[in-house]
Amino acid sequence: MIIEKEYSINEDEFKDKVVLVTGANRGFGLAVTMDLARAGATVIMLGRDLGSLEYAYDAVVDAGLTEPMLYPLDLEGATPENYQELQDNLLNQFGKLDGLVHNASILGTQMPIEQYDIKLWYSTLQINLSAPFMLTQFLIPALLKSDDARVIFMSSTVGREARAYWGAYSVSKFGIEGFAKTLSEELEKTKISVNTVNPGKMRTEMRRAAYPAEDSSTVPLPEEKSQAIAFLLSSSSPKINGEQLTISD
Ligand SMILES: NC(=O)c1ccc[n+]([C@@H]2O[C@H](COP(=O)([O-])OP(=O)(O)OC[C@H]3O[C@@H](n4cnc5c(N)ncnc54)[C@H](OP(=O)(O)O)[C@@H]3O)[C@@H](O)[C@H]2O)c1
């Protein structure tokens, strides 16, 4: 299903809503954070590096948007105990979670399977697939406390169609599609909806690493596509569940 990239978000549309965004310090995650904070959401910005998160926090606050909360956590090394602590902190401070955007990912390397670096394979699967599983598992209790909770997994074209040399990244995104579909069926009778979103191409560090020879001026900025995520998380948009969504170019 194609969703439009442009959406005008009403001020206060996310007032009293709490949304956690992973990889919120830069790229698409920061663009999503800015849109949500502009509409009044308290965004829990999760990222692996505190310095980088603080830099992004300043950008949100300097723009006069709703103050976010920073949550440093390296998704590669995070343990069940770390996720339990996050659940406890979140429930103590907010009592609920209205939105969860699984955005953080790494590209791994572009290499034939025959030569794929085994350590990088594990890291990519850990950050892009196993960490979203654990984070979701520990945050379901907080999502169940919301009247309308929405979970989005960022996917990719190569998570829906195989392409040679995309290795662990492609496999992790195929995995996230399967995981999201399974979860959406399990939670069908709850107030939690689950969908995947392929954002299409965006001018970020990941895109530059994947297509170093590309003229980046032809690639849309993440800010041009991030409003679609606010639309999907908003209670004023129709609730959909178990869909593979794509943001229009
Ligand atoms: N850009 C595109 O054209 C495109 C196309 C299709 C799909 N996507 C998907 O869209 C999403 C956003 O992509 P992007 O282009 O914004 O990527 P990006 O610029 O590479 O940003 C990735 C984000 O993930 C974070 N991250 C990586 N490893 C982490 C870890 N171990 N723990 C916590 N955070 C970690 C990064 O933090 P650090 O700053 O600390 O590294 C950064 O905030 C991804 O899921 C990607 O697969 C992107």
PDB file of C-alpha atoms and ligand atoms in Angstrom:
ATOM      1  CA  MET A   1       0.000   0.000   0.000  1.00  0.00           C
ATOM      2  CA  ILE A   2       1.417   3.417  -0.988  1.00  0.00           C
ATOM      3  CA  ILE A   3       1.164   6.288   1.488  1.00  0.00           C
ATOM      4  CA  GLU A   4       1.671   9.933   0.608  1.00  0.00           C
ATOM      5  CA  LYS A   5       4.830  11.576   1.913  1.00  0.00           C
ATOM      6  CA  GLU A   6       3.102  14.886   2.590  1.00  0.00           C
ATOM      7  CA  TYR A   7       0.846  15.249   5.587  1.00  0.00           C
ATOM      8  CA  SER A   8       0.058  18.389   7.503  1.00  0.00           C
ATOM      9  CA  ILE A   9       0.273  17.652  11.184  1.00  0.00           C
ATOM     10  CA  ASN A  10      -1.928  19.714  13.481  1.00  0.00           C
ATOM     11  CA  GLU A  11      -0.252  21.404  16.387  1.00  0.00           C
ATOM     12  CA  ASP A  12      -1.028  19.436  19.577  1.00  0.00           C
ATOM     13  CA  GLU A  13      -2.062  16.351  17.549  1.00  0.00           C
ATOM     14  CA  PHE A  14       0.327  14.307  19.684  1.00  0.00           C
ATOM     15  CA  LYS A  15      -0.201  16.198  22.947  1.00  0.00           C
ATOM     16  CA  ASP A  16       0.025  13.745  25.872  1.00  0.00           C
ATOM     17  CA  LYS A  17       1.384  11.044  23.541  1.00  0.00           C
ATOM     18  CA  VAL A  18       4.652   9.250  24.170  1.00  0.00           C
ATOM     19  CA  VAL A  19       6.553   7.761  21.236  1.00  0.00           C
ATOM     20  CA  LEU A  20       9.880   5.905  21.257  1.00  0.00           C
ATOM     21  CA  VAL A  21      12.060   6.246  18.138  1.00  0.00           C
ATOM     22  CA  THR A  22      15.245   4.173  17.733  1.00  0.00           C
ATOM     23  CA  GLY A  23      18.216   5.688  15.898  1.00  0.00           C
ATOM     24  CA  ALA A  24      16.714   9.105  16.673  1.00  0.00           C
ATOM     25  CA  ASN A  25      20.011  11.011  16.714  1.00  0.00           C
ATOM     26  CA  ARG A  26      20.327  11.509  12.957  1.00  0.00           C
ATOM     27  CA  GLY A  27      18.958  10.649   9.516  1.00  0.00           C
ATOM     28  CA  PHE A  28      15.349   9.586   9.201  1.00  0.00           C
ATOM     29  CA  GLY A  29      15.000   8.949  12.961  1.00  0.00           C
ATOM     30  CA  LEU A  30      15.780  12.589  13.752  1.00  0.00           C
ATOM     31  CA  ALA A  31      13.398  13.848  11.048  1.00  0.00           C
ATOM     32  CA  VAL A  32      10.593  11.681  12.521  1.00  0.00           C
ATOM     33  CA  THR A  33      11.457  12.926  16.029  1.00  0.00           C
ATOM     34  CA  MET A  34      11.237  16.582  14.918  1.00  0.00           C
ATOM     35  CA  ASP A  35       7.808  16.075  13.297  1.00  0.00           C
ATOM     36  CA  LEU A  36       6.404  14.315  16.353  1.00  0.00           C
ATOM     37  CA  ALA A  37       7.877  16.846  18.801  1.00  0.00           C
ATOM     38  CA  ARG A  38       6.447  19.656  16.648  1.00  0.00           C
ATOM     39  CA  ALA A  39       3.006  18.110  17.119  1.00  0.00           C
ATOM     40  CA  GLY A  40       3.428  17.916  20.900  1.00  0.00           C
ATOM     41  CA  ALA A  41       4.650  14.342  21.408  1.00  0.00           C
ATOM     42  CA  THR A  42       7.153  13.465  24.067  1.00  0.00           C
ATOM     43  CA  VAL A  43       9.677  11.521  22.036  1.00  0.00           C
ATOM     44  CA  ILE A  44      11.980   9.059  23.751  1.00  0.00           C
ATOM     45  CA  MET A  45      15.042   9.339  21.537  1.00  0.00           C
ATOM     46  CA  LEU A  46      16.967   6.065  21.671  1.00  0.00           C
ATOM     47  CA  GLY A  47      20.486   5.985  20.256  1.00  0.00           C
ATOM     48  CA  ARG A  48      23.785   4.324  20.961  1.00  0.00           C
ATOM     49  CA  ASP A  49      25.886   7.436  21.561  1.00  0.00           C
ATOM     50  CA  LEU A  50      24.998   9.965  24.256  1.00  0.00           C
ATOM     51  CA  GLY A  51      27.022  12.805  22.685  1.00  0.00           C
ATOM     52  CA  SER A  52      25.235  12.411  19.376  1.00  0.00           C
ATOM     53  CA  LEU A  53      21.863  12.192  21.133  1.00  0.00           C
ATOM     54  CA  GLU A  54      22.605  15.400  23.050  1.00  0.00           C
ATOM     55  CA  TYR A  55      23.443  17.172  19.810  1.00  0.00           C
ATOM     56  CA  ALA A  56      20.114  16.052  18.344  1.00  0.00           C
ATOM     57  CA  TYR A  57      18.292  17.028  21.566  1.00  0.00           C
ATOM     58  CA  ASP A  58      19.646  20.583  21.178  1.00  0.00           C
ATOM     59  CA  ALA A  59      18.297  20.705  17.613  1.00  0.00           C
ATOM     60  CA  VAL A  60      14.799  19.751  18.857  1.00  0.00           C
ATOM     61  CA  VAL A  61      14.803  22.145  21.808  1.00  0.00           C
ATOM     62  CA  ASP A  62      16.399  25.043  19.865  1.00  0.00           C
ATOM     63  CA  ALA A  63      13.574  24.707  17.325  1.00  0.00           C
ATOM     64  CA  GLY A  64      11.106  25.340  20.172  1.00  0.00           C
ATOM     65  CA  LEU A  65       9.582  21.843  19.980  1.00  0.00           C
ATOM     66  CA  THR A  66       8.367  19.624  22.820  1.00  0.00           C
ATOM     67  CA  GLU A  67      11.308  18.553  24.950  1.00  0.00           C
ATOM     68  CA  PRO A  68      12.310  14.970  24.189  1.00  0.00           C
ATOM     69  CA  MET A  69      13.842  12.418  26.536  1.00  0.00           C
ATOM     70  CA  LEU A  70      17.156  10.790  25.726  1.00  0.00           C
ATOM     71  CA  TYR A  71      17.736   7.075  26.129  1.00  0.00           C
ATOM     72  CA  PRO A  72      21.267   5.905  25.293  1.00  0.00           C
ATOM     73  CA  LEU A  73      21.317   2.192  24.468  1.00  0.00           C
ATOM     74  CA  ASP A  74      23.506   0.269  22.034  1.00  0.00           C
ATOM     75  CA  LEU A  75      21.142  -2.145  20.298  1.00  0.00           C
ATOM     76  CA  GLU A  76      24.024  -4.415  19.398  1.00  0.00           C
ATOM     77  CA  GLY A  77      24.994  -5.192  22.978  1.00  0.00           C
ATOM     78  CA  ALA A  78      21.720  -4.547  24.839  1.00  0.00           C
ATOM     79  CA  THR A  79      20.679  -7.368  27.187  1.00  0.00           C
ATOM     80  CA  PRO A  80      17.241  -8.434  28.448  1.00  0.00           C
ATOM     81  CA  GLU A  81      18.147  -6.642  31.712  1.00  0.00           C
ATOM     82  CA  ASN A  82      18.682  -3.381  29.777  1.00  0.00           C
ATOM     83  CA  TYR A  83      15.273  -3.759  28.113  1.00  0.00           C
ATOM     84  CA  GLN A  84      13.638  -4.565  31.464  1.00  0.00           C
ATOM     85  CA  GLU A  85      15.147  -1.356  32.882  1.00  0.00           C
ATOM     86  CA  LEU A  86      13.765   0.599  29.915  1.00  0.00           C
ATOM     87  CA  GLN A  87      10.305  -0.912  30.491  1.00  0.00           C
ATOM     88  CA  ASP A  88      10.449  -0.033  34.208  1.00  0.00           C
ATOM     89  CA  ASN A  89      11.622   3.545  33.529  1.00  0.00           C
ATOM     90  CA  LEU A  90       8.996   4.094  30.869  1.00  0.00           C
ATOM     91  CA  LEU A  91       6.101   2.733  32.936  1.00  0.00           C
ATOM     92  CA  ASN A  92       7.225   4.673  36.036  1.00  0.00           C
ATOM     93  CA  GLN A  93       7.600   7.952  34.189  1.00  0.00           C
ATOM     94  CA  PHE A  94       4.771   7.842  31.630  1.00  0.00           C
ATOM     95  CA  GLY A  95       2.586   4.833  32.464  1.00  0.00           C
ATOM     96  CA  LYS A  96       2.109   4.012  28.764  1.00  0.00           C
ATOM     97  CA  LEU A  97       3.622   4.111  25.273  1.00  0.00           C
ATOM     98  CA  ASP A  98       1.568   5.301  22.272  1.00  0.00           C
ATOM     99  CA  GLY A  99       4.033   4.735  19.445  1.00  0.00           C
ATOM    100  CA  LEU A 100       7.168   2.741  18.720  1.00  0.00           C
ATOM    101  CA  VAL A 101       9.256   3.378  15.606  1.00  0.00           C
ATOM    102  CA  HIS A 102      11.912   0.742  14.945  1.00  0.00           C
ATOM    103  CA  ASN A 103      14.162   2.875  12.776  1.00  0.00           C
ATOM    104  CA  ALA A 104      17.788   2.105  13.772  1.00  0.00           C
ATOM    105  CA  SER A 105      19.611  -0.135  11.319  1.00  0.00           C
ATOM    106  CA  ILE A 106      23.013  -0.754   9.846  1.00  0.00           C
ATOM    107  CA  LEU A 107      23.782  -1.558   6.226  1.00  0.00           C
ATOM    108  CA  GLY A 108      26.382  -4.244   6.889  1.00  0.00           C
ATOM    109  CA  THR A 109      28.378  -4.726   3.731  1.00  0.00           C
ATOM    110  CA  GLN A 110      27.486  -5.302   0.101  1.00  0.00           C
ATOM    111  CA  MET A 111      29.182  -8.562  -0.731  1.00  0.00           C
ATOM    112  CA  PRO A 112      28.407 -11.970  -2.223  1.00  0.00           C
ATOM    113  CA  ILE A 113      27.196 -14.459   0.400  1.00  0.00           C
ATOM    114  CA  GLU A 114      30.237 -16.567  -0.456  1.00  0.00           C
ATOM    115  CA  GLN A 115      32.526 -13.876   0.974  1.00  0.00           C
ATOM    116  CA  TYR A 116      30.228 -12.185   3.496  1.00  0.00           C
ATOM    117  CA  ASP A 117      32.031 -11.239   6.717  1.00  0.00           C
ATOM    118  CA  ILE A 118      30.594 -13.527   9.402  1.00  0.00           C
ATOM    119  CA  LYS A 119      31.007 -11.098  12.308  1.00  0.00           C
ATOM    120  CA  LEU A 120      29.264  -8.338  10.347  1.00  0.00           C
ATOM    121  CA  TRP A 121      26.468 -10.776   9.464  1.00  0.00           C
ATOM    122  CA  TYR A 122      25.799 -11.350  13.171  1.00  0.00           C
ATOM    123  CA  SER A 123      25.980  -7.621  14.007  1.00  0.00           C
ATOM    124  CA  THR A 124      23.558  -6.709  11.233  1.00  0.00           C
ATOM    125  CA  LEU A 125      21.042  -9.375  12.250  1.00  0.00           C
ATOM    126  CA  GLN A 126      21.411  -8.338  15.904  1.00  0.00           C
ATOM    127  CA  ILE A 127      20.811  -4.605  15.362  1.00  0.00           C
ATOM    128  CA  ASN A 128      18.238  -4.840  12.560  1.00  0.00           C
ATOM    129  CA  LEU A 129      16.204  -7.867  13.657  1.00  0.00           C
ATOM    130  CA  SER A 130      16.924  -9.359  17.089  1.00  0.00           C
ATOM    131  CA  ALA A 131      17.046  -6.006  18.916  1.00  0.00           C
ATOM    132  CA  PRO A 132      13.626  -4.932  17.518  1.00  0.00           C
ATOM    133  CA  PHE A 133      12.255  -8.313  18.696  1.00  0.00           C
ATOM    134  CA  MET A 134      13.537  -7.793  22.248  1.00  0.00           C
ATOM    135  CA  LEU A 135      12.576  -4.121  22.387  1.00  0.00           C
ATOM    136  CA  THR A 136       9.054  -4.965  21.227  1.00  0.00           C
ATOM    137  CA  GLN A 137       8.705  -7.849  23.678  1.00  0.00           C
ATOM    138  CA  PHE A 138       9.641  -5.632  26.632  1.00  0.00           C
ATOM    139  CA  LEU A 139       7.514  -2.683  25.501  1.00  0.00           C
ATOM    140  CA  ILE A 140       4.257  -4.553  24.803  1.00  0.00           C
ATOM    141  CA  PRO A 141       3.100  -4.034  28.436  1.00  0.00           C
ATOM    142  CA  ALA A 142       3.492  -0.233  28.011  1.00  0.00           C
ATOM    143  CA  LEU A 143       1.858  -0.269  24.547  1.00  0.00           C
ATOM    144  CA  LEU A 144      -1.119  -2.162  26.016  1.00  0.00           C
ATOM    145  CA  LYS A 145      -1.681   0.756  28.426  1.00  0.00           C
ATOM    146  CA  SER A 146      -2.338   3.134  25.487  1.00  0.00           C
ATOM    147  CA  ASP A 147      -5.833   3.645  24.021  1.00  0.00           C
ATOM    148  CA  ASP A 148      -4.344   3.574  20.509  1.00  0.00           C
ATOM    149  CA  ALA A 149      -0.795   2.231  20.182  1.00  0.00           C
ATOM    150  CA  ARG A 150       0.956   2.014  16.850  1.00  0.00           C
ATOM    151  CA  VAL A 151       4.175   0.157  16.054  1.00  0.00           C
ATOM    152  CA  ILE A 152       6.164   0.780  12.876  1.00  0.00           C
ATOM    153  CA  PHE A 153       9.105  -1.232  11.618  1.00  0.00           C
ATOM    154  CA  MET A 154      11.255   0.510   9.002  1.00  0.00           C
ATOM    155  CA  SER A 155      11.810  -1.859   6.111  1.00  0.00           C
ATOM    156  CA  SER A 156      13.304  -1.579   2.632  1.00  0.00           C
ATOM    157  CA  THR A 157      12.739  -2.543  -0.981  1.00  0.00           C
ATOM    158  CA  VAL A 158      15.327  -5.306  -0.442  1.00  0.00           C
ATOM    159  CA  GLY A 159      13.216  -6.624   2.457  1.00  0.00           C
ATOM    160  CA  ARG A 160      10.459  -7.389  -0.028  1.00  0.00           C
ATOM    161  CA  GLU A 161      12.384  -8.325  -3.194  1.00  0.00           C
ATOM    162  CA  ALA A 162      15.721 -10.133  -3.093  1.00  0.00           C
ATOM    163  CA  ARG A 163      18.713  -8.408  -4.666  1.00  0.00           C
ATOM    164  CA  ALA A 164      22.195  -9.876  -5.058  1.00  0.00           C
ATOM    165  CA  TYR A 165      24.951  -8.636  -2.711  1.00  0.00           C
ATOM    166  CA  TRP A 166      22.662  -7.002  -0.144  1.00  0.00           C
ATOM    167  CA  GLY A 167      23.408  -9.923   2.232  1.00  0.00           C
ATOM    168  CA  ALA A 168      22.553  -9.555   5.910  1.00  0.00           C
ATOM    169  CA  TYR A 169      20.769  -6.201   5.473  1.00  0.00           C
ATOM    170  CA  SER A 170      18.293  -7.676   3.004  1.00  0.00           C
ATOM    171  CA  VAL A 171      17.833 -10.816   5.108  1.00  0.00           C
ATOM    172  CA  SER A 172      17.261  -8.698   8.253  1.00  0.00           C
ATOM    173  CA  LYS A 173      14.558  -6.671   6.483  1.00  0.00           C
ATOM    174  CA  PHE A 174      12.860  -9.829   5.138  1.00  0.00           C
ATOM    175  CA  GLY A 175      13.001 -11.000   8.759  1.00  0.00           C
ATOM    176  CA  ILE A 176      11.443  -7.798  10.066  1.00  0.00           C
ATOM    177  CA  GLU A 177       8.603  -8.141   7.537  1.00  0.00           C
ATOM    178  CA  GLY A 178       7.908 -11.671   8.816  1.00  0.00           C
ATOM    179  CA  PHE A 179       8.239 -10.614  12.430  1.00  0.00           C
ATOM    180  CA  ALA A 180       5.858  -7.668  12.000  1.00  0.00           C
ATOM    181  CA  LYS A 181       3.256  -9.823  10.254  1.00  0.00           C
ATOM    182  CA  THR A 182       3.403 -12.456  13.008  1.00  0.00           C
ATOM    183  CA  LEU A 183       3.125  -9.769  15.692  1.00  0.00           C
ATOM    184  CA  SER A 184       0.217  -8.042  13.934  1.00  0.00           C
ATOM    185  CA  GLU A 185      -1.743 -11.311  13.947  1.00  0.00           C
ATOM    186  CA  GLU A 186      -0.949 -12.007  17.601  1.00  0.00           C
ATOM    187  CA  LEU A 187      -2.062  -8.514  18.642  1.00  0.00           C
ATOM    188  CA  GLU A 188      -5.051  -8.355  16.285  1.00  0.00           C
ATOM    189  CA  LYS A 189      -7.615  -8.142  19.093  1.00  0.00           C
ATOM    190  CA  THR A 190      -5.694  -5.514  21.082  1.00  0.00           C
ATOM    191  CA  LYS A 191      -5.389  -1.736  20.641  1.00  0.00           C
ATOM    192  CA  ILE A 192      -1.879  -2.166  19.208  1.00  0.00           C
ATOM    193  CA  SER A 193      -1.442  -2.029  15.434  1.00  0.00           C
ATOM    194  CA  VAL A 194       1.745  -3.144  13.660  1.00  0.00           C
ATOM    195  CA  ASN A 195       2.918  -2.265  10.140  1.00  0.00           C
ATOM    196  CA  THR A 196       6.122  -2.077   8.121  1.00  0.00           C
ATOM    197  CA  VAL A 197       7.163   0.986   6.112  1.00  0.00           C
ATOM    198  CA  ASN A 198       9.555   1.098   3.184  1.00  0.00           C
ATOM    199  CA  PRO A 199      10.561   4.783   3.042  1.00  0.00           C
ATOM    200  CA  GLY A 200      12.140   4.520  -0.417  1.00  0.00           C
ATOM    201  CA  LYS A 201      15.340   6.415  -1.070  1.00  0.00           C
ATOM    202  CA  MET A 202      16.405   9.212   1.298  1.00  0.00           C
ATOM    203  CA  ARG A 203      19.508  11.368   1.473  1.00  0.00           C
ATOM    204  CA  THR A 204      21.184   9.910   4.589  1.00  0.00           C
ATOM    205  CA  GLU A 205      24.499   8.344   5.527  1.00  0.00           C
ATOM    206  CA  MET A 206      23.097   4.887   4.833  1.00  0.00           C
ATOM    207  CA  ARG A 207      22.105   5.839   1.288  1.00  0.00           C
ATOM    208  CA  ARG A 208      25.512   7.437   0.652  1.00  0.00           C
ATOM    209  CA  ALA A 209      27.242   4.253   1.824  1.00  0.00           C
ATOM    210  CA  ALA A 210      25.029   2.060  -0.381  1.00  0.00           C
ATOM    211  CA  TYR A 211      25.261   4.264  -3.499  1.00  0.00           C
ATOM    212  CA  PRO A 212      28.536   6.237  -3.263  1.00  0.00           C
ATOM    213  CA  ALA A 213      28.493   7.267  -6.955  1.00  0.00           C
ATOM    214  CA  GLU A 214      24.947   8.661  -6.870  1.00  0.00           C
ATOM    215  CA  ASP A 215      24.273  12.391  -7.277  1.00  0.00           C
ATOM    216  CA  SER A 216      22.767  12.968  -3.832  1.00  0.00           C
ATOM    217  CA  SER A 217      20.991  16.143  -4.919  1.00  0.00           C
ATOM    218  CA  THR A 218      18.504  13.907  -6.768  1.00  0.00           C
ATOM    219  CA  VAL A 219      17.594  12.004  -3.592  1.00  0.00           C
ATOM    220  CA  PRO A 220      14.812  13.317  -1.295  1.00  0.00           C
ATOM    221  CA  LEU A 221      15.775  14.549   2.169  1.00  0.00           C
ATOM    222  CA  PRO A 222      14.503  12.483   5.118  1.00  0.00           C
ATOM    223  CA  GLU A 223      12.435  15.531   6.177  1.00  0.00           C
ATOM    224  CA  GLU A 224      10.498  15.207   2.919  1.00  0.00           C
ATOM    225  CA  LYS A 225       9.291  11.723   3.876  1.00  0.00           C
ATOM    226  CA  SER A 226       9.082  11.696   7.663  1.00  0.00           C
ATOM    227  CA  GLN A 227       5.587  13.216   7.861  1.00  0.00           C
ATOM    228  CA  ALA A 228       4.200   9.911   6.607  1.00  0.00           C
ATOM    229  CA  ILE A 229       5.303   8.334   9.887  1.00  0.00           C
ATOM    230  CA  ALA A 230       3.512  10.996  11.953  1.00  0.00           C
ATOM    231  CA  PHE A 231       0.433  10.340   9.815  1.00  0.00           C
ATOM    232  CA  LEU A 232       0.558   6.596  10.525  1.00  0.00           C
ATOM    233  CA  LEU A 233       1.097   7.164  14.255  1.00  0.00           C
ATOM    234  CA  SER A 234      -1.690   9.721  14.556  1.00  0.00           C
ATOM    235  CA  SER A 235      -5.034   8.688  16.021  1.00  0.00           C
ATOM    236  CA  SER A 236      -6.677  10.823  13.328  1.00  0.00           C
ATOM    237  CA  SER A 237      -5.439   8.455  10.608  1.00  0.00           C
ATOM    238  CA  PRO A 238      -7.347   5.220   9.976  1.00  0.00           C
ATOM    239  CA  LYS A 239      -5.992   2.326  11.975  1.00  0.00           C
ATOM    240  CA  ILE A 240      -4.436  -0.308   9.729  1.00  0.00           C
ATOM    241  CA  ASN A 241      -2.762  -3.518  10.826  1.00  0.00           C
ATOM    242  CA  GLY A 242      -0.402  -6.064   9.294  1.00  0.00           C
ATOM    243  CA  GLU A 243       0.294  -4.066   6.106  1.00  0.00           C
ATOM    244  CA  GLN A 244       3.436  -3.536   4.061  1.00  0.00           C
ATOM    245  CA  LEU A 245       3.443   0.221   3.411  1.00  0.00           C
ATOM    246  CA  THR A 246       5.625   2.275   1.068  1.00  0.00           C
ATOM    247  CA  ILE A 247       6.152   6.043   1.172  1.00  0.00           C
ATOM    248  CA  SER A 248       5.698   7.636  -2.248  1.00  0.00           C
ATOM    249  CA  ASP A 249       8.739   9.328  -3.870  1.00  0.00           C
TER     250      ASP A 249
HETATM  251  N1  LIG B   1      18.173   6.018   3.516  1.00  0.00           N
HETATM  252  C1  LIG B   1      17.521   5.260   2.684  1.00  0.00           C
HETATM  253  O1  LIG B   1      17.545   5.494   1.467  1.00  0.00           O
HETATM  254  C2  LIG B   1      16.681   4.092   3.177  1.00  0.00           C
HETATM  255  C3  LIG B   1      16.018   3.299   2.226  1.00  0.00           C
HETATM  256  C4  LIG B   1      15.252   2.228   2.650  1.00  0.00           C
HETATM  257  C5  LIG B   1      15.137   1.960   3.998  1.00  0.00           C
HETATM  258  N2  LIG B   1      15.783   2.723   4.926  1.00  0.00           N
HETATM  259  C6  LIG B   1      15.597   2.405   6.345  1.00  0.00           C
HETATM  260  O2  LIG B   1      15.205   3.574   7.032  1.00  0.00           O
HETATM  261  C7  LIG B   1      15.726   3.562   8.380  1.00  0.00           C
HETATM  262  C8  LIG B   1      16.527   4.832   8.643  1.00  0.00           C
HETATM  263  O3  LIG B   1      17.640   4.835   7.767  1.00  0.00           O
HETATM  264  P1  LIG B   1      18.664   6.058   7.612  1.00  0.00           P
HETATM  265  O4  LIG B   1      18.900   6.196   6.187  1.00  0.00           O
HETATM  266  O5  LIG B   1      18.213   7.214   8.443  1.00  0.00           O
HETATM  267  O6  LIG B   1      19.970   5.393   8.273  1.00  0.00           O
HETATM  268  P2  LIG B   1      21.269   6.078   8.891  1.00  0.00           P
HETATM  269  O7  LIG B   1      21.410   7.463   8.419  1.00  0.00           O
HETATM  270  O8  LIG B   1      22.389   5.130   8.660  1.00  0.00           O
HETATM  271  O9  LIG B   1      20.906   6.097  10.454  1.00  0.00           O
HETATM  272  C9  LIG B   1      20.841   4.893  11.169  1.00  0.00           C
HETATM  273  C10 LIG B   1      20.497   5.163  12.604  1.00  0.00           C
HETATM  274  O10 LIG B   1      20.546   3.901  13.308  1.00  0.00           O
HETATM  275  C11 LIG B   1      21.354   4.085  14.466  1.00  0.00           C
HETATM  276  N3  LIG B   1      22.026   2.853  14.896  1.00  0.00           N
HETATM  277  C12 LIG B   1      22.837   2.071  14.150  1.00  0.00           C
HETATM  278  N4  LIG B   1      23.329   1.089  14.933  1.00  0.00           N
HETATM  279  C13 LIG B   1      22.812   1.252  16.179  1.00  0.00           C
HETATM  280  C14 LIG B   1      22.959   0.568  17.403  1.00  0.00           C
HETATM  281  N5  LIG B   1      23.786  -0.469  17.547  1.00  0.00           N
HETATM  282  N6  LIG B   1      22.252   0.994  18.485  1.00  0.00           N
HETATM  283  C15 LIG B   1      21.436   2.077  18.377  1.00  0.00           C
HETATM  284  N7  LIG B   1      21.279   2.786  17.244  1.00  0.00           N
HETATM  285  C16 LIG B   1      21.963   2.373  16.157  1.00  0.00           C
HETATM  286  C17 LIG B   1      22.395   5.116  14.022  1.00  0.00           C
HETATM  287  O11 LIG B   1      23.066   5.645  15.161  1.00  0.00           O
HETATM  288  P3  LIG B   1      24.618   6.162  15.073  1.00  0.00           P
HETATM  289  O12 LIG B   1      24.549   7.592  14.647  1.00  0.00           O
HETATM  290  O13 LIG B   1      25.128   5.989  16.458  1.00  0.00           O
HETATM  291  O14 LIG B   1      25.344   5.312  14.071  1.00  0.00           O
HETATM  292  C18 LIG B   1      21.496   6.111  13.305  1.00  0.00           C
HETATM  293  O15 LIG B   1      20.797   6.899  14.230  1.00  0.00           O
HETATM  294  C19 LIG B   1      16.560   2.281   8.489  1.00  0.00           C
HETATM  295  O16 LIG B   1      15.795   1.262   9.096  1.00  0.00           O
HETATM  296  C20 LIG B   1      16.862   1.925   7.044  1.00  0.00           C
HETATM  297  O17 LIG B   1      17.083   0.533   6.880  1.00  0.00           O
HETATM  298  C21 LIG B   1      16.564   3.778   4.536  1.00  0.00           C
END
